[in-house]
Short mmCIF file of C-alpha atoms in Angstrom, two decimals:
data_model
loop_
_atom_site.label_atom_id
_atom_site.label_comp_id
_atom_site.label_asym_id
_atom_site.label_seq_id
_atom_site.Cartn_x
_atom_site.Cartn_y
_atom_site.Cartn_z
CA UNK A 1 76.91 -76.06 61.87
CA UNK A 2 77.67 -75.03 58.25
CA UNK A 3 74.54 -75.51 55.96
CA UNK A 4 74.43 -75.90 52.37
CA UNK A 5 71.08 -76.77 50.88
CA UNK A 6 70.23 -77.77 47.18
CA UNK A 7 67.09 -76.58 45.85
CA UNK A 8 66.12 -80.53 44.42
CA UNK A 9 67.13 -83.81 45.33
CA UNK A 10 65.95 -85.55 41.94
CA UNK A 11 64.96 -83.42 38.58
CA UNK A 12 64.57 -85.09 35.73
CA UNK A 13 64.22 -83.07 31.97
CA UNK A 14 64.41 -83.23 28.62
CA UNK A 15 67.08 -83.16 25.76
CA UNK A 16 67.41 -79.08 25.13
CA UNK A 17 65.62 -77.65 28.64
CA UNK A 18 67.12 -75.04 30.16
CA UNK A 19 67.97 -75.99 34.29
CA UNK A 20 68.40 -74.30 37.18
CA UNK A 21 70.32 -76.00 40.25
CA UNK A 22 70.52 -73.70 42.70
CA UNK A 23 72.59 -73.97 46.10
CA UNK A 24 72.09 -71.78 49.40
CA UNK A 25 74.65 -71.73 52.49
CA UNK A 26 74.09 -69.98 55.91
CA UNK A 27 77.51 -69.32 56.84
CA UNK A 28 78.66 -66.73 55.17
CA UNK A 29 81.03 -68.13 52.82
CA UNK A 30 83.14 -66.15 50.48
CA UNK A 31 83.86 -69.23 48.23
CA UNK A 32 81.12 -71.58 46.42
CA UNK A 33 81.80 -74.58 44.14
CA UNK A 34 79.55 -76.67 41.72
CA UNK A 35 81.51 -80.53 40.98
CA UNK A 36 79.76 -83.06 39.01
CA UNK A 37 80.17 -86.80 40.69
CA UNK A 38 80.15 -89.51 38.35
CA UNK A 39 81.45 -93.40 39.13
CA UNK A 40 84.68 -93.80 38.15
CA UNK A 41 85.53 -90.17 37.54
CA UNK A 42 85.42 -88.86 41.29
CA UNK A 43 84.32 -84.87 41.43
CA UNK A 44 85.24 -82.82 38.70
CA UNK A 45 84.74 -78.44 39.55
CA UNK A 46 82.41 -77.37 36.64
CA UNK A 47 82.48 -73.66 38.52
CA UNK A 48 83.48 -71.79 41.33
CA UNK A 49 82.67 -68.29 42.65
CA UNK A 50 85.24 -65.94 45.43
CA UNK A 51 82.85 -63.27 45.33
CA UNK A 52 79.69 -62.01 44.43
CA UNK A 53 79.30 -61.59 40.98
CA UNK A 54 82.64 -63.14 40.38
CA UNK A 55 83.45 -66.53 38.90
CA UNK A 56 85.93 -68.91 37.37
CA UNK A 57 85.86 -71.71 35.40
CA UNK A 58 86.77 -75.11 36.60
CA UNK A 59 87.92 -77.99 34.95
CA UNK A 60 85.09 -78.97 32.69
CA UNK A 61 82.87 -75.45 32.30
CA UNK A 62 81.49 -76.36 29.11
CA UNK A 63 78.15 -76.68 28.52
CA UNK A 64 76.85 -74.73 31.62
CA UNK A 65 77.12 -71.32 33.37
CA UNK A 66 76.99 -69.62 36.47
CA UNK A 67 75.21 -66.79 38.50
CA UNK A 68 76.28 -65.73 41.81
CA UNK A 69 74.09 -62.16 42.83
CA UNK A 70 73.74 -62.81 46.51
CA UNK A 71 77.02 -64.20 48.40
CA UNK A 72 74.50 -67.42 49.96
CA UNK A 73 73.30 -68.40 46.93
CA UNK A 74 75.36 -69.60 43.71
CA UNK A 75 73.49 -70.90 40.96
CA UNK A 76 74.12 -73.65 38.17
CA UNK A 77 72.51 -73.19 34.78
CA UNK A 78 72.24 -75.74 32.18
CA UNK A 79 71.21 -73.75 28.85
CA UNK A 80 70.64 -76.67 27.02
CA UNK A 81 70.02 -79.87 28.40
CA UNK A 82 71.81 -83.12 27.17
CA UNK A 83 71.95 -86.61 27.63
CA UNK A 84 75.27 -86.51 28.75
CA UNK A 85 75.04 -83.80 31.73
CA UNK A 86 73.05 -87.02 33.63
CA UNK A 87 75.13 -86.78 37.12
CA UNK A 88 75.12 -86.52 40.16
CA UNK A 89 75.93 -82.04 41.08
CA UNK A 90 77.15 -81.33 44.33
CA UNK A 91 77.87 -77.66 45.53
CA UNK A 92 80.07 -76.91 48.49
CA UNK A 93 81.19 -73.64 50.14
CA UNK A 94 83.78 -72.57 51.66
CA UNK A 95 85.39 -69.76 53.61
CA UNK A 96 87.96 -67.75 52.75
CA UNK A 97 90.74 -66.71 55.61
CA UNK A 98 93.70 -65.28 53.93
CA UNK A 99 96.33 -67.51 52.81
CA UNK A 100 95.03 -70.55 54.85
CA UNK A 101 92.51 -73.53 52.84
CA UNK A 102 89.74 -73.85 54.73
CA UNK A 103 87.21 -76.86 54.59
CA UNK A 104 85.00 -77.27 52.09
CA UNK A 105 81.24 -77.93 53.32
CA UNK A 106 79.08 -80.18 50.81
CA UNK A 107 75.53 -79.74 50.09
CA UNK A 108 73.42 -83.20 49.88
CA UNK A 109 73.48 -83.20 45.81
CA UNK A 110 70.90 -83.56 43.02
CA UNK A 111 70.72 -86.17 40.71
CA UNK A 112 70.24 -84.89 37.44
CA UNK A 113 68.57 -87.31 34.71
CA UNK A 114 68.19 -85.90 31.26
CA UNK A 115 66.21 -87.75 28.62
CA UNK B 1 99.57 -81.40 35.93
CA UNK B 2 97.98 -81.10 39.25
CA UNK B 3 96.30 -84.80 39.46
CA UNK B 4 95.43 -87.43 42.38
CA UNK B 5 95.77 -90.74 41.90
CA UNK B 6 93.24 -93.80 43.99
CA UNK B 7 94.15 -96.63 42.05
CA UNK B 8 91.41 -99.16 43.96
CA UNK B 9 88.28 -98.77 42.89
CA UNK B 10 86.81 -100.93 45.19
CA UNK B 11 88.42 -102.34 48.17
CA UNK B 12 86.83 -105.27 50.52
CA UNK B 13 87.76 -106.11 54.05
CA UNK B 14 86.36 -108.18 56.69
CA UNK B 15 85.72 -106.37 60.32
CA UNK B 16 88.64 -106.39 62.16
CA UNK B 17 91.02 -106.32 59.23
CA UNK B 18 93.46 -103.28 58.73
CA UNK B 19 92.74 -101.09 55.71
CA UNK B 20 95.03 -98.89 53.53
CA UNK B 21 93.53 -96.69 51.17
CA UNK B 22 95.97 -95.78 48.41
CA UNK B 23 96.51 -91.78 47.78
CA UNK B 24 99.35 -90.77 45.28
CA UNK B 25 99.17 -87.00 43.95
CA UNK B 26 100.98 -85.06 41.25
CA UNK B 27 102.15 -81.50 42.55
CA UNK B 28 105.72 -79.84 42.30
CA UNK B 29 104.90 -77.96 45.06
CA UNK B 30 103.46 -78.68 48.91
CA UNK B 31 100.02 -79.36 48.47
CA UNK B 32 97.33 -79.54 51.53
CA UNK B 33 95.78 -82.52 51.27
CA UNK B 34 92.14 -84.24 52.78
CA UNK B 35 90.49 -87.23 52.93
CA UNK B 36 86.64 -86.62 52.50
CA UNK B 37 83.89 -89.39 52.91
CA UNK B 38 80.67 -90.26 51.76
CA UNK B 39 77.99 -92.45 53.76
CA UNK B 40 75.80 -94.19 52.24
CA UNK B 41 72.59 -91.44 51.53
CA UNK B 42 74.94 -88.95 53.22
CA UNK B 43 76.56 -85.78 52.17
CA UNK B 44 80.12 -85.73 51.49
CA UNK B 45 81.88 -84.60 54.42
CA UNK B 46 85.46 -83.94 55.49
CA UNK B 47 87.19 -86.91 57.41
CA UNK B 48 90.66 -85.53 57.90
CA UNK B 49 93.23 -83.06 56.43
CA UNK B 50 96.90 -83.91 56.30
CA UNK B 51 98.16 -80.44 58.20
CA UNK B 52 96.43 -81.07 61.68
CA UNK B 53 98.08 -84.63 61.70
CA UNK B 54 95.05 -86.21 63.83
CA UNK B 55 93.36 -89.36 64.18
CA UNK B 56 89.39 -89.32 63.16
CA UNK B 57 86.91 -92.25 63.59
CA UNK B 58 90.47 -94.59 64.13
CA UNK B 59 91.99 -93.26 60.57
CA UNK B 60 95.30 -91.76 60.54
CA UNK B 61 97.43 -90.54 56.97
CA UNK B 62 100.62 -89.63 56.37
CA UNK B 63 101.82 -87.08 53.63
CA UNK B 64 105.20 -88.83 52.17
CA UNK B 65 106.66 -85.90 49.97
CA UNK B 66 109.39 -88.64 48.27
CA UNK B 67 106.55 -90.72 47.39
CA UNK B 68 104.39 -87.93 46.37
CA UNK B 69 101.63 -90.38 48.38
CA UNK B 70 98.86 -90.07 51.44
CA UNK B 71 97.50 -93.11 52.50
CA UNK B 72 94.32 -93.74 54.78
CA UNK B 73 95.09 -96.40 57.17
CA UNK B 74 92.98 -97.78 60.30
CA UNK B 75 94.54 -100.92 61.84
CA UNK B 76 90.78 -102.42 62.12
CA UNK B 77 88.50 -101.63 60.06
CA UNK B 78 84.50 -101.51 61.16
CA UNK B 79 81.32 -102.48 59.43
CA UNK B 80 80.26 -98.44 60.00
CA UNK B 81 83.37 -97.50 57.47
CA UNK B 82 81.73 -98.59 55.15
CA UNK B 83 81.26 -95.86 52.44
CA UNK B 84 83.38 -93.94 49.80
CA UNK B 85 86.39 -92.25 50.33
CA UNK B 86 87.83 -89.43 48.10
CA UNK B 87 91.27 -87.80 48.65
CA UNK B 88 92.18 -84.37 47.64
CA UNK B 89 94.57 -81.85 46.70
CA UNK B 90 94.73 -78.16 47.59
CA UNK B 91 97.36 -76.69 45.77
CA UNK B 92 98.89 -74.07 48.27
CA UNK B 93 99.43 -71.46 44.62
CA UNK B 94 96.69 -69.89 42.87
CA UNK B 95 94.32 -68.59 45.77
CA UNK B 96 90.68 -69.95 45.83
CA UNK B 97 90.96 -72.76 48.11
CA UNK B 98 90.40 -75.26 45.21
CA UNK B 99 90.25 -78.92 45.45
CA UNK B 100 91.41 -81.65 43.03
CA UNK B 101 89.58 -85.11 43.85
CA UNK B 102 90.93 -88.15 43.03
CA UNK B 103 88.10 -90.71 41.35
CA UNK B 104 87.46 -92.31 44.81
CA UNK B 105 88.03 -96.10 46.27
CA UNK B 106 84.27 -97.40 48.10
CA UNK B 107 85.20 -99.22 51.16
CA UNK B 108 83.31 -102.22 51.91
CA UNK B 109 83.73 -103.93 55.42
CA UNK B 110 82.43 -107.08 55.94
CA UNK B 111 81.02 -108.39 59.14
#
């Protein structure tokens, strides 16, 4: 069974903090994701990574950035907290075979409050 | 633009009741395309993908290219469907195995 852990359930900071969310999988994945889940909106890809030390932005990449140094672990960074970066952040892995889409695993999420 | 459409935000059934869950994408090309779920306090999960053309948990969906839709349909729905549903879009261009979500439709079966 594919596992992708989140460091926090809950984390709740302040306007202008600096966050880490950091993800972990076990499978060895070539692809990781970050999406932010908010009602209404669905999952939106902030950043994903096909390699260490590689990454691309997704569809809404401002306001945070990525690291990716070991291939299990893909982090999401926050450099300055604000009140509208509250969500829910999911990251999800995936492996890479070629030409064929494979599944994408979730981890459980963290619900990010900022005040 | 690459964009998928759920245009119920909320749909309520009583057990027993068939269910359609409304999928349209945007895509000149042939997408892949997935249904994922989420349980209440559970991690989003896959439920079924539109190229292995199977049945999962009594939910079947059917890509219609003319109508650029992919519906979710079970004939009788069950309290335990309960949850949120999410359909996606894997472009088959530009590598990456990326997904495009659409904003979701929560499920709510009543008994």
């Amino acid at each position: 069974d594919v596992k992708v852990t989140q460091s926090s359930r809950y984390l709740v900071k302040r306007t202008g903090e600096k966050v880490f969310l950091e993800c972990v999988q076990d499978m060895d994945h070539e692809n990781m994701f970050w999406y932010r889940q908010d009602p209404g909106l669905g999952l939106r890809l902030i950043y994903f990574s096909y390699d260490v030390k590689m990454k691309e932005k997704g569809d809404i990449p401002e306001g945070y950035s990525v690291s990716r140094e070991k291939k299990e672990r893909f982090s999401l960074i926050l450099e300055s907290a604000s009140t509208n970066q509250t969500s829910m952040y999911l990251c999800a892995s995936s492996l890479y075979s070629g030409g064929i889409k494979e599944t994408q695993y979730f981890g459980p999420g963290t619900r990010l409050l900022v005040l | 633009a690459q964009r998928v459409t759920q245009p119920e935000k909320l749909l309520s059934v009583f057990k027993g009741a068939p269910v359609e869950l409304k999928c349209n994408y945007s895509y000149s090309g042939s997408p892949e395309l997935f249904w994922y779920v989420q349980y209440s306090r559970q991690r989003l999960q896959l439920l079924l993908r539109h190229i292995s053309r199977e049945s999962i948990k009594g939910f079947t969906a059917d890509l219609n290219k003319g109508e650029t839709s992919f519906h979710l349909k079970k004939p009788f729905a069950q309290e335990e469907d309960s949850a949120m549903y999410y359909c996606a879009l894997n472009p088959l261009s530009g590598g990456y195995n990326k997904l495009i979500f659409g904003a979701g439709t929560r499920l709510a079966v009543h008994p």
